[in-house]
Amino acid sequence: MNLTTATLLISCPDQRGLVAKIANFIYANGGNIIHADHHTDFTSGLFLTRIEWQLDGFNLPRELIGPAFHAIAQPLAASWQLHFSDAVPRLAIWVSRQDHCLFDLIWRQRSGELQAEISLIISNHPDLKELADRFEIDYYYLPVTHENKLAQEARELELLQTYKIDLVVLAKYMQVLSPHFVQQFSHVINIHHSFLPAFPGANPYQRAYERGVKIIGATAHYVTVDLDEGPIIEQDVVRVNHRDTVADLIRKGKDLERVVLARAVRLHLQNRVLVYGNRTVVFG
Amino acid sequence: MNLTTATLLISCPDQRGLVAKIANFIYANGGNIIHADHHTDFTSGLFLTRIEWQLDGFNLPRELIGPAFHAIAQPLAASWQLHFSDAVPRLAIWVSRQDHCLFDLIWRQRSGELQAEISLIISNHPDLKELADRFEIDYYYLPVTHENKLAQEARELELLQTYKIDLVVLAKYMQVLSPHFVQQFSHVINIHHSFLPAFPGANPYQRAYERGVKIIGATAHYVTVDLDEGPIIEQDVVRVNHRDTVADLIRKGKDLERVVLARAVRLHLQNRVLVYGNRTVVFG
Amino acid sequence: MNLTTATLLISCPDQRGLVAKIANFIYANGGNIIHADHHTDFTSGLFLTRIEWQLDGFNLPRELIGPAFHAIAQPLAASWQLHFSDAVPRLAIWVSRQDHCLFDLIWRQRSGELQAEISLIISNHPDLKELADRFEIDYYYLPVTHENKLAQEARELELLQTYKIDLVVLAKYMQVLSPHFVQQFSHVINIHHSFLPAFPGANPYQRAYERGVKIIGATAHYVTVDLDEGPIIEQDVVRVNHRDTVADLIRKGKDLERVVLARAVRLHLQNRVLVYGNRTVVFG
Amino acid sequence: MNLTTATLLISCPDQRGLVAKIANFIYANGGNIIHADHHTDFTSGLFLTRIEWQLDGFNLPRELIGPAFHAIAQPLAASWQLHFSDAVPRLAIWVSRQDHCLFDLIWRQRSGELQAEISLIISNHPDLKELADRFEIDYYYLPVTHENKLAQEARELELLQTYKIDLVVLAKYMQVLSPHFVQQFSHVINIHHSFLPAFPGANPYQRAYERGVKIIGATAHYVTVDLDEGPIIEQDVVRVNHRDTVADLIRKGKDLERVVLARAVRLHLQNRVLVYGNRTVVFG
């Protein structure tokens, strides 16, 4: 028996009959829905949905599902994505000197929690090569300066193509990507070490300390050309108190950062995130 | 324009085509779905769903929706409930001596957060009559002893009937209802002052203190004949530490109890809770 | 037996022997310490402490404790406050139209959780007079316009004096106090309906919605002349998701606001908050 | 300059002058206190304290601090421990098949968050040898059956002695230690995959699922002869909902388990945990 599923992520202008039309498409072809979650955003007048069904017993072969659904989607002015659960996306993880997010992603990938391959690690520092070696992952040390930034980004884009990368994960990369890069490769998730929109930019823990906040946070978001302004996928927080120094905030923050980033990557890999405007729907 | 909505809560054995059949029923009659959430429990083989749509433009008059849906539900062996959003259920709040949950429910009802009427307060103590009077709510002081328990429960059942009560909220009533009572009137929500199944029964805060736990909780559940064993609707917790005495746990617990109970009552009033077995689906 | 306690809140430049000197002062006079918590802020070189001891058996009469401690504090360049646990501070609660924080503070005061008197309610709207009347609290309706603001503030300062107010609680007052007012009366706690420093100023829930955050918060802080910039006493957050409209954020936020404000007021009344720079130490 | 600190953890019957006497001991010898936290448990009449001071400038050499303090402690009937911050305790981590806690502890040790050496891994399964090898940690595969349990425990006790182990961390070892073992070696921290006292013993996630709880938890505690009954060091929880299968609870629980265990181990290594009765004081 084939346990593979297909998932449709759909967004279109709201109108009567959408749930019925989409469900009928699957039912008429013999599909068994195992997850269906709909959301109507009344402010923007958008209907957004995620439907997942078993391929076992489905009458359409894989390669015909897209074209068949296209006939339904077009009159609804719907944009949609189709994914299959047996895909194994290829990740590039970009790091700087801190290893906590990388370590965590490696563990989750090995344990099967992230269905993906970690094909490539890119860093502007040599420090984490030792860790990459321990787990036999290719590591590229590409130091970035003001002068060589565009050249290095060109090299990086080349690597993404060579390794057929589906998703870049900025796991505390600490460098801003150029607008050019983001336009060339748009599947990038970043972890920012603050509760956005508080403390965007540099040194958020230092600034949180100075402001005397009682809670710190971390934010995972898709990268856009505006720094720290992309659609938020996941956030979480932890309580701090007057005894916590900046070093304590950094330490406590690491536990947040790695888990918030990992949740965001997992939700993305499971095709549970739909971006509209600068917001996301996260289908639970 | 009529903003009233109808809501169907449905559970039935899982099978292909359920989403399509239900959505088609609404679409075919011109309904605009504003909330649809489905859940398949693979362990029990059950499909559970909540669908809410606008009555405005719906072709069936209210009184015919139930009969019409019955024709669809019967072949699916579905059990279902139909609710309308302009209903104003009538609550009886049962209290003992503590006023925090009562105070909170009164505020929420007045502010419109709970769409319901607080028709009646019943207590085995006279203490909270003063508060009931301030808000002009009928208050019945019905002290319960081992000897008069069944007689008082008969009186209480009579009051529920007289006041046409839809839901009883045990807002720290601190008395066990007899199985007879629960069989006669089954829409009862209780707040238990622990993180069930930890510390069922009496004095949970004292016992939590003695065990030295670092977190305490509260649990709102439907009342069944088994004490503290009914289906859980909502739970929440708060951190405690070694400085907290039993009195501190009680104080911190009050903030939990009132908010957990209020969330459960609101979810119930919005027809977002479906019980199956000893579990609940809470449609978000 | 006298259960009253005295509490010293002290801050001074850090140096050797501070704990010993302070503890000796109490021990030498026969005092029994029931709470002592010290904090050294190495960044600012400050030592901050809270010591509470029983007056029963203490050799100094109340009125001599201050002068006696002054002799110890002066050579240490310490600033200090002395409080007695049987004091009943007088509160003025300032509101606008929303009643949730006021309702909550009234409940906590009645239940003994806040050891204080609610002597006075001031509002720029007449709406909550009905609630004040139910609990027999004096209510002053003082509408504020651009033109009359300073005149009304003069009237308010007069009322604070007449009622001998110790603490003003801005319980969703939604008006900015003038720098002049804050200089005249500096014991003011405000609740801001966001996770500061995110979304200072107006309409934080609307802006949180637009930014697509996954968590919202509330912040209680002392009021300074800089809007939403005062020392933070307490913060808390709650998770939201794509289904939550602005109205849902407001509703969820109310539960946060009232509990965060109440915790801050209670900590202040228990003399557990020490401000230094723009930060607070909260002694647990 | 010597940044090493000494820490005293003290518990004794409560009486006047304790803070003064202890602080005087340090001040009289020229010590600079950098952390002091006291707790009086009025129920048991115990005073418990943690004091940490810099050795730099302290007049007593290390080896004389204990004997000197003994003279103060004896008349107070105090029990006490003395620790130095430059100690590097030696850990044995015991695992079964799951690697998440081990992986996490390795990361924290490497990053300097845990000041300790991971000297030894013991397991009743061979699975995690591969991971131990990657980080060059000695790994002993000691399968336990009903028949060989006592013999294997003897072997394990021998290993603890050979490796001069200070602390055993049961990082999902999933085996009960015999009372004999616990009496021989008492510094053992365990992580239990539930919110104790809910779901002690086997299969807590399965039972949590069946009970329909809305929150799951994890508990780190010292091991005593009573299974899952030892003094709790740390607990934490995470929200679950009806969509979560048992497999989801296990996955979500892993993130809890590793962080709760790591916090407990860190607190222990920093000498911040004092056990009294079946409770702990955790000095913040």
PDB file of N, CA, C and O in Angstrom, chain C residues 60-110:
ATOM      1  N   LEU C  60      14.144  48.375  68.341  1.00  0.00           N
ATOM      2  CA  LEU C  60      13.902  49.789  68.013  1.00  0.00           C
ATOM      3  C   LEU C  60      12.420  50.035  67.769  1.00  0.00           C
ATOM      4  O   LEU C  60      11.777  49.271  67.046  1.00  0.00           O
ATOM      5  N   PRO C  61      11.875  51.101  68.317  1.00  0.00           N
ATOM      6  CA  PRO C  61      10.512  51.470  67.943  1.00  0.00           C
ATOM      7  C   PRO C  61      10.508  51.964  66.493  1.00  0.00           C
ATOM      8  O   PRO C  61      11.534  52.436  65.982  1.00  0.00           O
ATOM      9  N   ARG C  62       9.346  51.820  65.847  1.00  0.00           N
ATOM     10  CA  ARG C  62       9.214  52.175  64.435  1.00  0.00           C
ATOM     11  C   ARG C  62       9.881  53.483  64.052  1.00  0.00           C
ATOM     12  O   ARG C  62      10.590  53.572  63.058  1.00  0.00           O
ATOM     13  N   GLU C  63       9.595  54.490  64.860  1.00  0.00           N
ATOM     14  CA  GLU C  63      10.001  55.830  64.437  1.00  0.00           C
ATOM     15  C   GLU C  63      11.516  56.022  64.526  1.00  0.00           C
ATOM     16  O   GLU C  63      12.067  56.965  63.951  1.00  0.00           O
ATOM     17  N   LEU C  64      12.191  55.102  65.192  1.00  0.00           N
ATOM     18  CA  LEU C  64      13.650  55.235  65.297  1.00  0.00           C
ATOM     19  C   LEU C  64      14.402  54.368  64.284  1.00  0.00           C
ATOM     20  O   LEU C  64      15.629  54.477  64.152  1.00  0.00           O
ATOM     21  N   ILE C  65      13.694  53.508  63.592  1.00  0.00           N
ATOM     22  CA  ILE C  65      14.390  52.614  62.652  1.00  0.00           C
ATOM     23  C   ILE C  65      15.052  53.412  61.538  1.00  0.00           C
ATOM     24  O   ILE C  65      16.231  53.215  61.210  1.00  0.00           O
ATOM     25  N   GLY C  66      14.292  54.331  60.976  1.00  0.00           N
ATOM     26  CA  GLY C  66      14.824  55.156  59.896  1.00  0.00           C
ATOM     27  C   GLY C  66      16.063  55.923  60.326  1.00  0.00           C
ATOM     28  O   GLY C  66      17.133  55.775  59.709  1.00  0.00           O
ATOM     29  N   PRO C  67      15.962  56.724  61.359  1.00  0.00           N
ATOM     30  CA  PRO C  67      17.149  57.465  61.812  1.00  0.00           C
ATOM     31  C   PRO C  67      18.330  56.555  62.129  1.00  0.00           C
ATOM     32  O   PRO C  67      19.479  56.873  61.788  1.00  0.00           O
ATOM     33  N   ALA C  68      18.056  55.410  62.754  1.00  0.00           N
ATOM     34  CA  ALA C  68      19.155  54.503  63.095  1.00  0.00           C
ATOM     35  C   ALA C  68      19.809  53.952  61.835  1.00  0.00           C
ATOM     36  O   ALA C  68      21.038  53.869  61.732  1.00  0.00           O
ATOM     37  N   PHE C  69      18.984  53.591  60.852  1.00  0.00           N
ATOM     38  CA  PHE C  69      19.578  53.038  59.633  1.00  0.00           C
ATOM     39  C   PHE C  69      20.310  54.125  58.845  1.00  0.00           C
ATOM     40  O   PHE C  69      21.293  53.838  58.150  1.00  0.00           O
ATOM     41  N   HIS C  70      19.841  55.341  58.954  1.00  0.00           N
ATOM     42  CA  HIS C  70      20.485  56.454  58.259  1.00  0.00           C
ATOM     43  C   HIS C  70      21.983  56.524  58.602  1.00  0.00           C
ATOM     44  O   HIS C  70      22.821  56.780  57.721  1.00  0.00           O
ATOM     45  N   ALA C  71      22.282  56.243  59.857  1.00  0.00           N
ATOM     46  CA  ALA C  71      23.686  56.295  60.295  1.00  0.00           C
ATOM     47  C   ALA C  71      24.539  55.235  59.591  1.00  0.00           C
ATOM     48  O   ALA C  71      25.731  55.415  59.373  1.00  0.00           O
ATOM     49  N   ILE C  72      23.904  54.128  59.241  1.00  0.00           N
ATOM     50  CA  ILE C  72      24.622  53.071  58.513  1.00  0.00           C
ATOM     51  C   ILE C  72      24.678  53.385  57.022  1.00  0.00           C
ATOM     52  O   ILE C  72      25.681  53.139  56.357  1.00  0.00           O
ATOM     53  N   ALA C  73      23.579  53.939  56.521  1.00  0.00           N
ATOM     54  CA  ALA C  73      23.460  54.139  55.072  1.00  0.00           C
ATOM     55  C   ALA C  73      24.364  55.251  54.571  1.00  0.00           C
ATOM     56  O   ALA C  73      24.914  55.169  53.467  1.00  0.00           O
ATOM     57  N   GLN C  74      24.506  56.294  55.371  1.00  0.00           N
ATOM     58  CA  GLN C  74      25.223  57.463  54.888  1.00  0.00           C
ATOM     59  C   GLN C  74      26.665  57.171  54.451  1.00  0.00           C
ATOM     60  O   GLN C  74      27.032  57.492  53.322  1.00  0.00           O
ATOM     61  N   PRO C  75      27.455  56.508  55.281  1.00  0.00           N
ATOM     62  CA  PRO C  75      28.833  56.219  54.819  1.00  0.00           C
ATOM     63  C   PRO C  75      28.885  55.298  53.600  1.00  0.00           C
ATOM     64  O   PRO C  75      29.899  55.254  52.900  1.00  0.00           O
ATOM     65  N   LEU C  76      27.794  54.560  53.355  1.00  0.00           N
ATOM     66  CA  LEU C  76      27.770  53.666  52.182  1.00  0.00           C
ATOM     67  C   LEU C  76      27.253  54.378  50.945  1.00  0.00           C
ATOM     68  O   LEU C  76      27.171  53.782  49.877  1.00  0.00           O
ATOM     69  N   ALA C  77      26.864  55.650  51.092  1.00  0.00           N
ATOM     70  CA  ALA C  77      26.253  56.396  49.979  1.00  0.00           C
ATOM     71  C   ALA C  77      25.019  55.666  49.458  1.00  0.00           C
ATOM     72  O   ALA C  77      24.755  55.619  48.257  1.00  0.00           O
ATOM     73  N   ALA C  78      24.263  55.072  50.389  1.00  0.00           N
ATOM     74  CA  ALA C  78      23.091  54.275  50.014  1.00  0.00           C
ATOM     75  C   ALA C  78      21.839  55.135  49.977  1.00  0.00           C
ATOM     76  O   ALA C  78      21.634  56.000  50.826  1.00  0.00           O
ATOM     77  N   SER C  79      21.005  54.879  48.975  1.00  0.00           N
ATOM     78  CA  SER C  79      19.643  55.422  49.030  1.00  0.00           C
ATOM     79  C   SER C  79      18.726  54.282  49.466  1.00  0.00           C
ATOM     80  O   SER C  79      18.947  53.126  49.120  1.00  0.00           O
ATOM     81  N   TRP C  80      17.722  54.606  50.244  1.00  0.00           N
ATOM     82  CA  TRP C  80      16.920  53.534  50.845  1.00  0.00           C
ATOM     83  C   TRP C  80      15.503  54.014  51.106  1.00  0.00           C
ATOM     84  O   TRP C  80      15.206  55.200  51.194  1.00  0.00           O
ATOM     85  N   GLN C  81      14.606  53.031  51.198  1.00  0.00           N
ATOM     86  CA  GLN C  81      13.218  53.275  51.582  1.00  0.00           C
ATOM     87  C   GLN C  81      12.871  52.309  52.702  1.00  0.00           C
ATOM     88  O   GLN C  81      13.292  51.156  52.686  1.00  0.00           O
ATOM     89  N   LEU C  82      12.066  52.778  53.638  1.00  0.00           N
ATOM     90  CA  LEU C  82      11.607  51.923  54.734  1.00  0.00           C
ATOM     91  C   LEU C  82      10.084  51.838  54.681  1.00  0.00           C
ATOM     92  O   LEU C  82       9.408  52.864  54.591  1.00  0.00           O
ATOM     93  N   HIS C  83       9.551  50.621  54.714  1.00  0.00           N
ATOM     94  CA  HIS C  83       8.096  50.421  54.651  1.00  0.00           C
ATOM     95  C   HIS C  83       7.649  49.476  55.763  1.00  0.00           C
ATOM     96  O   HIS C  83       8.413  48.603  56.178  1.00  0.00           O
ATOM     97  N   PHE C  84       6.409  49.657  56.191  1.00  0.00           N
ATOM     98  CA  PHE C  84       5.839  48.746  57.184  1.00  0.00           C
ATOM     99  C   PHE C  84       4.663  47.997  56.568  1.00  0.00           C
ATOM    100  O   PHE C  84       3.863  48.572  55.826  1.00  0.00           O
ATOM    101  N   SER C  85       4.549  46.734  56.928  1.00  0.00           N
ATOM    102  CA  SER C  85       3.581  45.879  56.240  1.00  0.00           C
ATOM    103  C   SER C  85       2.137  46.158  56.618  1.00  0.00           C
ATOM    104  O   SER C  85       1.221  45.653  55.980  1.00  0.00           O
ATOM    105  N   ASP C  86       1.903  46.958  57.658  1.00  0.00           N
ATOM    106  CA  ASP C  86       0.508  47.251  58.000  1.00  0.00           C
ATOM    107  C   ASP C  86       0.017  48.548  57.356  1.00  0.00           C
ATOM    108  O   ASP C  86      -1.108  48.974  57.618  1.00  0.00           O
ATOM    109  N   ALA C  87       0.837  49.144  56.526  1.00  0.00           N
ATOM    110  CA  ALA C  87       0.374  50.320  55.780  1.00  0.00           C
ATOM    111  C   ALA C  87      -0.699  49.903  54.777  1.00  0.00           C
ATOM    112  O   ALA C  87      -0.669  48.781  54.263  1.00  0.00           O
ATOM    113  N   VAL C  88      -1.643  50.769  54.545  1.00  0.00           N
ATOM    114  CA  VAL C  88      -2.677  50.517  53.537  1.00  0.00           C
ATOM    115  C   VAL C  88      -2.649  51.688  52.560  1.00  0.00           C
ATOM    116  O   VAL C  88      -3.354  52.683  52.749  1.00  0.00           O
ATOM    117  N   PRO C  89      -1.832  51.576  51.516  1.00  0.00           N
ATOM    118  CA  PRO C  89      -1.715  52.673  50.558  1.00  0.00           C
ATOM    119  C   PRO C  89      -3.059  52.960  49.881  1.00  0.00           C
ATOM    120  O   PRO C  89      -3.923  52.087  49.786  1.00  0.00           O
ATOM    121  N   ARG C  90      -3.184  54.191  49.439  1.00  0.00           N
ATOM    122  CA  ARG C  90      -4.435  54.634  48.803  1.00  0.00           C
ATOM    123  C   ARG C  90      -4.217  54.785  47.297  1.00  0.00           C
ATOM    124  O   ARG C  90      -3.334  55.490  46.847  1.00  0.00           O
ATOM    125  N   LEU C  91      -5.069  54.096  46.529  1.00  0.00           N
ATOM    126  CA  LEU C  91      -4.925  54.083  45.076  1.00  0.00           C
ATOM    127  C   LEU C  91      -5.943  54.975  44.399  1.00  0.00           C
ATOM    128  O   LEU C  91      -7.105  55.038  44.817  1.00  0.00           O
ATOM    129  N   ALA C  92      -5.502  55.620  43.324  1.00  0.00           N
ATOM    130  CA  ALA C  92      -6.432  56.229  42.365  1.00  0.00           C
ATOM    131  C   ALA C  92      -6.306  55.446  41.072  1.00  0.00           C
ATOM    132  O   ALA C  92      -5.188  55.259  40.570  1.00  0.00           O
ATOM    133  N   ILE C  93      -7.426  54.964  40.573  1.00  0.00           N
ATOM    134  CA  ILE C  93      -7.405  54.204  39.322  1.00  0.00           C
ATOM    135  C   ILE C  93      -7.970  55.094  38.225  1.00  0.00           C
ATOM    136  O   ILE C  93      -9.057  55.638  38.367  1.00  0.00           O
ATOM    137  N   TRP C  94      -7.200  55.235  37.160  1.00  0.00           N
ATOM    138  CA  TRP C  94      -7.628  56.081  36.043  1.00  0.00           C
ATOM    139  C   TRP C  94      -8.022  55.191  34.884  1.00  0.00           C
ATOM    140  O   TRP C  94      -7.261  54.323  34.460  1.00  0.00           O
ATOM    141  N   VAL C  95      -9.199  55.434  34.358  1.00  0.00           N
ATOM    142  CA  VAL C  95      -9.709  54.591  33.283  1.00  0.00           C
ATOM    143  C   VAL C  95     -10.234  55.444  32.143  1.00  0.00           C
ATOM    144  O   VAL C  95     -10.427  56.651  32.294  1.00  0.00           O
ATOM    145  N   SER C  96     -10.462  54.763  31.038  1.00  0.00           N
ATOM    146  CA  SER C  96     -11.117  55.405  29.913  1.00  0.00           C
ATOM    147  C   SER C  96     -12.473  54.702  29.750  1.00  0.00           C
ATOM    148  O   SER C  96     -13.313  54.807  30.647  1.00  0.00           O
ATOM    149  N   ARG C  97     -12.662  53.936  28.709  1.00  0.00           N
ATOM    150  CA  ARG C  97     -13.966  53.274  28.530  1.00  0.00           C
ATOM    151  C   ARG C  97     -13.926  51.793  28.880  1.00  0.00           C
ATOM    152  O   ARG C  97     -14.933  51.204  29.210  1.00  0.00           O
ATOM    153  N   GLN C  98     -12.754  51.175  28.762  1.00  0.00           N
ATOM    154  CA  GLN C  98     -12.683  49.724  28.979  1.00  0.00           C
ATOM    155  C   GLN C  98     -12.667  49.414  30.472  1.00  0.00           C
ATOM    156  O   GLN C  98     -11.953  50.055  31.239  1.00  0.00           O
ATOM    157  N   ASP C  99     -13.411  48.390  30.845  1.00  0.00           N
ATOM    158  CA  ASP C  99     -13.589  48.121  32.278  1.00  0.00           C
ATOM    159  C   ASP C  99     -12.795  46.931  32.804  1.00  0.00           C
ATOM    160  O   ASP C  99     -12.843  46.640  33.994  1.00  0.00           O
ATOM    161  N   HIS C 100     -12.071  46.205  31.935  1.00  0.00           N
ATOM    162  CA  HIS C 100     -11.516  44.926  32.388  1.00  0.00           C
ATOM    163  C   HIS C 100     -10.464  45.086  33.480  1.00  0.00           C
ATOM    164  O   HIS C 100     -10.440  44.317  34.437  1.00  0.00           O
ATOM    165  N   CYS C 101      -9.583  46.072  33.348  1.00  0.00           N
ATOM    166  CA  CYS C 101      -8.555  46.245  34.385  1.00  0.00           C
ATOM    167  C   CYS C 101      -9.188  46.765  35.684  1.00  0.00           C
ATOM    168  O   CYS C 101      -8.830  46.311  36.776  1.00  0.00           O
ATOM    169  N   LEU C 102     -10.125  47.676  35.573  1.00  0.00           N
ATOM    170  CA  LEU C 102     -10.783  48.203  36.766  1.00  0.00           C
ATOM    171  C   LEU C 102     -11.521  47.090  37.510  1.00  0.00           C
ATOM    172  O   LEU C 102     -11.393  46.932  38.730  1.00  0.00           O
ATOM    173  N   PHE C 103     -12.289  46.325  36.769  1.00  0.00           N
ATOM    174  CA  PHE C 103     -13.036  45.201  37.346  1.00  0.00           C
ATOM    175  C   PHE C 103     -12.088  44.278  38.101  1.00  0.00           C
ATOM    176  O   PHE C 103     -12.346  43.849  39.224  1.00  0.00           O
ATOM    177  N   ASP C 104     -10.976  44.004  37.465  1.00  0.00           N
ATOM    178  CA  ASP C 104     -10.003  43.074  38.028  1.00  0.00           C
ATOM    179  C   ASP C 104      -9.362  43.638  39.295  1.00  0.00           C
ATOM    180  O   ASP C 104      -9.198  42.917  40.289  1.00  0.00           O
ATOM    181  N   LEU C 105      -9.009  44.904  39.268  1.00  0.00           N
ATOM    182  CA  LEU C 105      -8.385  45.513  40.450  1.00  0.00           C
ATOM    183  C   LEU C 105      -9.377  45.563  41.609  1.00  0.00           C
ATOM    184  O   LEU C 105      -9.005  45.364  42.766  1.00  0.00           O
ATOM    185  N   ILE C 106     -10.637  45.842  41.303  1.00  0.00           N
ATOM    186  CA  ILE C 106     -11.660  45.846  42.363  1.00  0.00           C
ATOM    187  C   ILE C 106     -11.761  44.464  42.995  1.00  0.00           C
ATOM    188  O   ILE C 106     -11.787  44.313  44.215  1.00  0.00           O
ATOM    189  N   TRP C 107     -11.809  43.425  42.147  1.00  0.00           N
ATOM    190  CA  TRP C 107     -11.890  42.072  42.707  1.00  0.00           C
ATOM    191  C   TRP C 107     -10.686  41.774  43.597  1.00  0.00           C
ATOM    192  O   TRP C 107     -10.821  41.260  44.711  1.00  0.00           O
ATOM    193  N   ARG C 108      -9.497  42.107  43.119  1.00  0.00           N
ATOM    194  CA  ARG C 108      -8.297  41.764  43.877  1.00  0.00           C
ATOM    195  C   ARG C 108      -8.226  42.563  45.181  1.00  0.00           C
ATOM    196  O   ARG C 108      -7.746  42.064  46.198  1.00  0.00           O
ATOM    197  N   GLN C 109      -8.691  43.804  45.143  1.00  0.00           N
ATOM    198  CA  GLN C 109      -8.677  44.592  46.370  1.00  0.00           C
ATOM    199  C   GLN C 109      -9.658  43.990  47.374  1.00  0.00           C
ATOM    200  O   GLN C 109      -9.335  43.818  48.552  1.00  0.00           O
ATOM    201  N   ARG C 110     -10.851  43.646  46.913  1.00  0.00           N
ATOM    202  CA  ARG C 110     -11.861  43.060  47.801  1.00  0.00           C
ATOM    203  C   ARG C 110     -11.404  41.727  48.387  1.00  0.00           C
ATOM    204  O   ARG C 110     -11.709  41.391  49.528  1.00  0.00           O
TER     205      ARG C 110
END
